[in-house]
XYZ file of C-alpha atoms in Angstrom:
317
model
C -124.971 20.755 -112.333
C -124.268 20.990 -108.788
C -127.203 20.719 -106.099
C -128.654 24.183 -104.550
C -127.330 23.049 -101.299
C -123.954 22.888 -102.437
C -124.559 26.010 -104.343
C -125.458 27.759 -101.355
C -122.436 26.552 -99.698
C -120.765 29.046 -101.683
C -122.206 32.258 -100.086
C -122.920 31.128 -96.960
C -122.304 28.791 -93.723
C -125.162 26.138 -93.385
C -125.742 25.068 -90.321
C -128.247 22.209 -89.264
C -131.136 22.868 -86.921
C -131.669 19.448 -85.612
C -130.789 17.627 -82.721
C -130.728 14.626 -85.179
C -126.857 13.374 -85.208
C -127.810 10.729 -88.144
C -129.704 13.861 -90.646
C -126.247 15.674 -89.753
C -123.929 13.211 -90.977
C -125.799 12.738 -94.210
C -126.105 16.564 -94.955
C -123.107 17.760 -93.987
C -123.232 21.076 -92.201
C -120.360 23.100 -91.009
C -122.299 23.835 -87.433
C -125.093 23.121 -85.914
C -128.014 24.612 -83.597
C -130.395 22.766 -80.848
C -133.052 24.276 -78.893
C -135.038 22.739 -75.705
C -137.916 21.763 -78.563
C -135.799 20.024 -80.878
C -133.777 17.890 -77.740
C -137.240 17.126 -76.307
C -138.047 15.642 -79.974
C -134.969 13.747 -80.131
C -134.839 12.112 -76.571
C -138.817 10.917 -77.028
C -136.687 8.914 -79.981
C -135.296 5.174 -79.312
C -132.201 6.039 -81.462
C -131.743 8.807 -78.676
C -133.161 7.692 -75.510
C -129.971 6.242 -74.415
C -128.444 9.789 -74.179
C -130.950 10.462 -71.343
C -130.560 7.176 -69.486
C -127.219 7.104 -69.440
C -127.413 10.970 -67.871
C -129.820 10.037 -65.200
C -127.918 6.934 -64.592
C -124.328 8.463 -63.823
C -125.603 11.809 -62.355
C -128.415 10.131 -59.768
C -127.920 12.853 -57.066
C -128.751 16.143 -59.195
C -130.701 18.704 -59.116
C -133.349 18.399 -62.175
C -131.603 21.249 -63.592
C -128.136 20.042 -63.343
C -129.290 16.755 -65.610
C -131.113 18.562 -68.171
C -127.772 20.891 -68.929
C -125.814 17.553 -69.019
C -128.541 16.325 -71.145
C -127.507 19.411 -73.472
C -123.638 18.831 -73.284
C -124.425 15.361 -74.144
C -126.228 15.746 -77.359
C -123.813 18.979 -78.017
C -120.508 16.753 -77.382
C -122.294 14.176 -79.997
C -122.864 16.766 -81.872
C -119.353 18.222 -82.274
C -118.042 14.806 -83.217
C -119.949 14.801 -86.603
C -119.920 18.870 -87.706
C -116.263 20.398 -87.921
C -117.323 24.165 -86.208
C -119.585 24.999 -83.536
C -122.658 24.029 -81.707
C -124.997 25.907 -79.822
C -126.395 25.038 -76.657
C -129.552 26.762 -75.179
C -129.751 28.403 -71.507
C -133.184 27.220 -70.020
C -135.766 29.918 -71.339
C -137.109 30.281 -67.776
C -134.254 32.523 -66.918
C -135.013 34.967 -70.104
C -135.414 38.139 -67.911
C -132.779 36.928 -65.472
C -129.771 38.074 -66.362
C -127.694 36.977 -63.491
C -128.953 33.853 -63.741
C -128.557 33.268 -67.371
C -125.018 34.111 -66.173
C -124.659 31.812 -64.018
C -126.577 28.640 -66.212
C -123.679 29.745 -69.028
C -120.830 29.330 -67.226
C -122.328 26.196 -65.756
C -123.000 24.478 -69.620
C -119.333 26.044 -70.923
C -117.878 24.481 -67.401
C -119.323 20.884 -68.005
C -117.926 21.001 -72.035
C -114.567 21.740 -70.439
C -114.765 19.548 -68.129
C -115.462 17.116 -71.347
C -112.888 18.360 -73.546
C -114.082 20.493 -75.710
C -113.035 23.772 -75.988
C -115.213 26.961 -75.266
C -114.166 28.405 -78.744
C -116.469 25.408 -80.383
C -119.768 26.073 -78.145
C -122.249 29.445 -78.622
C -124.625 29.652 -75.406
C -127.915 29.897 -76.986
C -129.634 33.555 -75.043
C -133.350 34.807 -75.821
C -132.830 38.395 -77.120
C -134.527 40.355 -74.501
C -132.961 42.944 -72.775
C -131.930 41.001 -69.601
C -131.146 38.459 -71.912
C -128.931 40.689 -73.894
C -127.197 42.208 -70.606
C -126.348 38.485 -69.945
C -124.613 38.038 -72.789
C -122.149 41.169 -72.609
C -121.456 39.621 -69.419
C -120.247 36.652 -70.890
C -119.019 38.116 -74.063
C -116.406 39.754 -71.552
C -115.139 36.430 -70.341
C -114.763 34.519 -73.610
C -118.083 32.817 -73.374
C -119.687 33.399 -76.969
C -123.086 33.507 -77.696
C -125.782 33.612 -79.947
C -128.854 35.574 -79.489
C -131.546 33.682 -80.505
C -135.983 34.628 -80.735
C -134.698 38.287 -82.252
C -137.415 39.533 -84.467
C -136.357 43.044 -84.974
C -133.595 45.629 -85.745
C -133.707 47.241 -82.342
C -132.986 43.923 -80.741
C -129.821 43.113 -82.976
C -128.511 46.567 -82.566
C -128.277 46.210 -78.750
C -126.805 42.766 -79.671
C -124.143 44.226 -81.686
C -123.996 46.874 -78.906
C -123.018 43.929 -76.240
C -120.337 42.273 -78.762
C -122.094 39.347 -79.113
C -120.956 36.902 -81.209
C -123.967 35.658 -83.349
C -127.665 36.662 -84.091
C -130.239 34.491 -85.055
C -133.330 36.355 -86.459
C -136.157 34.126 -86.875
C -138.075 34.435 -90.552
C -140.710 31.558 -90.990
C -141.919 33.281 -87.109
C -142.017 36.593 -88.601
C -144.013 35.091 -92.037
C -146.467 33.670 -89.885
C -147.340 36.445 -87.616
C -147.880 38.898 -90.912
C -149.642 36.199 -92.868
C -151.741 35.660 -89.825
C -152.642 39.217 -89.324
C -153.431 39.705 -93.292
C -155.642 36.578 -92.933
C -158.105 36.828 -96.396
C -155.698 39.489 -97.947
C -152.471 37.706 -97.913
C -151.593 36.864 -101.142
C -148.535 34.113 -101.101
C -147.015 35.711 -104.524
C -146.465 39.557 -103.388
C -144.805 37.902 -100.178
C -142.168 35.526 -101.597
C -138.661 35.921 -102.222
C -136.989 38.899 -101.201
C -140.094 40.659 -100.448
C -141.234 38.208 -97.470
C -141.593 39.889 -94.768
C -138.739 37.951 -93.101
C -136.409 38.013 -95.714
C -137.200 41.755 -95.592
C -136.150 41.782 -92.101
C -133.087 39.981 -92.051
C -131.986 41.858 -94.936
C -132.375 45.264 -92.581
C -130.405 44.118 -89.958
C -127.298 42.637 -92.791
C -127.607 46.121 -94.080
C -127.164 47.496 -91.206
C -124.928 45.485 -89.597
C -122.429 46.108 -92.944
C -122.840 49.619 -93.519
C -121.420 50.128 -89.431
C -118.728 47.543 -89.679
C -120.377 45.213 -86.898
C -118.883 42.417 -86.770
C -121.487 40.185 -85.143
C -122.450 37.268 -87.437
C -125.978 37.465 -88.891
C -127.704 33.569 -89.058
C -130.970 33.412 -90.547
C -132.963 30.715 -88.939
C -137.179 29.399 -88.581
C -137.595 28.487 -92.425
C -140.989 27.649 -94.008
C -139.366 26.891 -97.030
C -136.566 27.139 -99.491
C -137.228 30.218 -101.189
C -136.996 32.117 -97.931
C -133.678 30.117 -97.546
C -132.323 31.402 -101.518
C -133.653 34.606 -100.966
C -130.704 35.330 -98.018
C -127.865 33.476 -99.680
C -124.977 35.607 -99.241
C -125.915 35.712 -95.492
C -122.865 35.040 -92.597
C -125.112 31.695 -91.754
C -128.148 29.872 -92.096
C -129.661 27.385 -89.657
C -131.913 25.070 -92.123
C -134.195 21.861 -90.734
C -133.179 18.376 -92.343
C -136.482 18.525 -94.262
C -135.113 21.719 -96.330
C -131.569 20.933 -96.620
C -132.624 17.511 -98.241
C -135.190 19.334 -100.472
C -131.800 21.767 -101.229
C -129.467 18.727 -101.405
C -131.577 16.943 -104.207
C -132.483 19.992 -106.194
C -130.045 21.323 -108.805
C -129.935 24.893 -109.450
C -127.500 27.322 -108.537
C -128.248 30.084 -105.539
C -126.756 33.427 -106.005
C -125.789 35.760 -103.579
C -128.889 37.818 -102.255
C -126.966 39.636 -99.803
C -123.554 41.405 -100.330
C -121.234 43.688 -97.988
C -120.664 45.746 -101.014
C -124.420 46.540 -102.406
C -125.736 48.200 -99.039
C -127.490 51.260 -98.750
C -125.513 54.766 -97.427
C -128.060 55.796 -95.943
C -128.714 54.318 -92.985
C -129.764 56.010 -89.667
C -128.284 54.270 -86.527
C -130.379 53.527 -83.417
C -129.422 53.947 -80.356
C -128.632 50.757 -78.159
C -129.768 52.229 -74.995
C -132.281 50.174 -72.527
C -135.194 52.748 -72.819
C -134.956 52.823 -77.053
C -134.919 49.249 -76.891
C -138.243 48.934 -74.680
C -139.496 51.408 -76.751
C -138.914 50.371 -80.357
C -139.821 46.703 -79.360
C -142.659 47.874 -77.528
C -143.929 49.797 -80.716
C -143.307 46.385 -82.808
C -146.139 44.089 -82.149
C -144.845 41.491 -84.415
C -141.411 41.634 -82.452
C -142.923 41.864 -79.275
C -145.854 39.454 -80.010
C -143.635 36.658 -81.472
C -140.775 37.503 -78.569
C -143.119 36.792 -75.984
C -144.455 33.694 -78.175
C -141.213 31.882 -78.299
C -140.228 32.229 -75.238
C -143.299 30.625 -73.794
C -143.080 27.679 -76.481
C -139.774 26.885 -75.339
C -140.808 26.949 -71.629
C -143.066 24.900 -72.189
C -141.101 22.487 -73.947
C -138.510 22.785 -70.875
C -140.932 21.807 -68.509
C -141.944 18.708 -70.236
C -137.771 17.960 -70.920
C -138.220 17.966 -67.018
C -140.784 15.554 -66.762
C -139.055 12.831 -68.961
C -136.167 13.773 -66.813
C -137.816 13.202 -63.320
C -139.604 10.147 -65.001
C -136.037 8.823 -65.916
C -135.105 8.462 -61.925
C -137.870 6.357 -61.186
């Protein structure tokens, strides 16, 4: 019998969420997706401390800014050479309600892959999904840049995704778990949240529904896994983003993994929303998991920038 991983191969595109090139070439994903957290892991590595030498070395005279994007490229060009699609690469999260300068940092990371070789068709820019972010990415959308809106907790935010023609959506379901598992705190009961009925399964299965019932054609990529039954519960999904840890529990379990979610078994039902700036606000607003979490992210990976800085500045001493 064939491993779940491979099984799952059959539904759906896995994609690796690691910045670790060695994990990728053992588990063999099709893309892959980094984020400021997961490059700051990798660079405090000695396998991948060389990356960031060798960037402060040739680029001496830039801005701190300018290295940590050719930090990105770096591990993204590495990155390209091992997985046979795309990879993305994150805009600093500082700029989230910037939207002109999340333009601007975009064009700057596609420029310097160019500039490298490599094609704009096999790099998403990575884009928090708030509204600025959002405007940023029809922007770029418009001039062949594709991205992939990532922190999106919530249908409102991956209709106005779908309303800028973005490429890809990444809904987040481990952050979504927690936060509801957090708030039940002594009622939670693990069993009556598992499978499809955890609450982030439950939410990523709205916006497929929703997103196949309209005939969007944005690609849906469930991502933030606690652990594989999340992960079998949305086979059938465009993509899923899955940490080393999980694909090697997948790769070395053997079971099959059916198709959760299919174009052909949605709901006619469905009410659209409207994509509008003020429903947005509103809707999110009304969704304190979505707006709680949102918020949350966005200062993790901040954070996480900042201290990619520091081992940056450190690096030109």
């Amino acid at each position: 019998m064939s491993s779940q991983l491979d099984a799952l191969r059959n539904h759906t595109t896995v994609v690796a969420d690691t910045g670790d090139f060695e994990a990728m070439k053992a588990l063999r994903p099709t893309d892959a997706t980094t984020n400021p957290s997961l490059i700051l892991k990798a660079v405090q590595q000695d396998a991948y401390r060389p990356l960031l030498e060798k960037t402060a070395r040739e680029h001496r005279g830039a801005s701190t800014a300018e290295l940590m994007d050719r930090l990105l490229v770096a591990f993204g060009r590495a990155i390209l050479d091992i997985v046979p699609g795309r990879v993305s690469t994150e805009v600093d999260a500082r700029l989230s309600f910037d939207t002109r300068a999340t333009i601007e940092r975009a064009r700057s990371l596609i420029a310097l892959y160019e500039a490298a070789g490599v094609p704009r068709e096999r790099v998403l820019i990575k884009i928090a999904s708030t509204w600025e972010g959002i405007q940023a990415a029809r922007a770029l959308q418009s001039e062949g840049v594709r991205c992939n809106l990532t922190l999106l907790f919530s249908l409102p935010q991956a209709v106005a995704c779908a309303d800028a023609h973005v490429q890809l959506i990444s809904p987040f379901v481990g952050r979504i778990y927690d936060w509801h598992k957090k708030s039940a705190g002594a009622t939670w009961v693990e069993a009556d949240n598992a499978g499809a009925r955890d609450p982030g399964v439950l939410s990523v299965t709205r916006i497929y529904q929703y997103y196949k019932h309209f005939g969007i054609p944005t690609e849906i990529m469930g991502a933030s896994f606690r652990n594989v039954g999340q992960i079998l519960a949305l086979s059938g999904c465009d993509l899923l983003t899955i940490s080393p840890e999980l694909l090697t529990k997948l790769a070395s379990t053997e079971g099959d993994a059916p198709a959760q979610l299919r174009a052909d078994d949605v709901p006619a039902n469905i009410a659209r929303i409207g994509a509008d700036e003020v429903t947005f606000r509103t809707l999110l607003n009304d969704d304190a998991m979505a707006s709680e979490k949102l918020s949350e992210g966005i200062r993790l990976f901040v954070a996480d920038a900042v201290k990619l800085d520091a081992l940056i500045e450190a690096q030109r001493a």
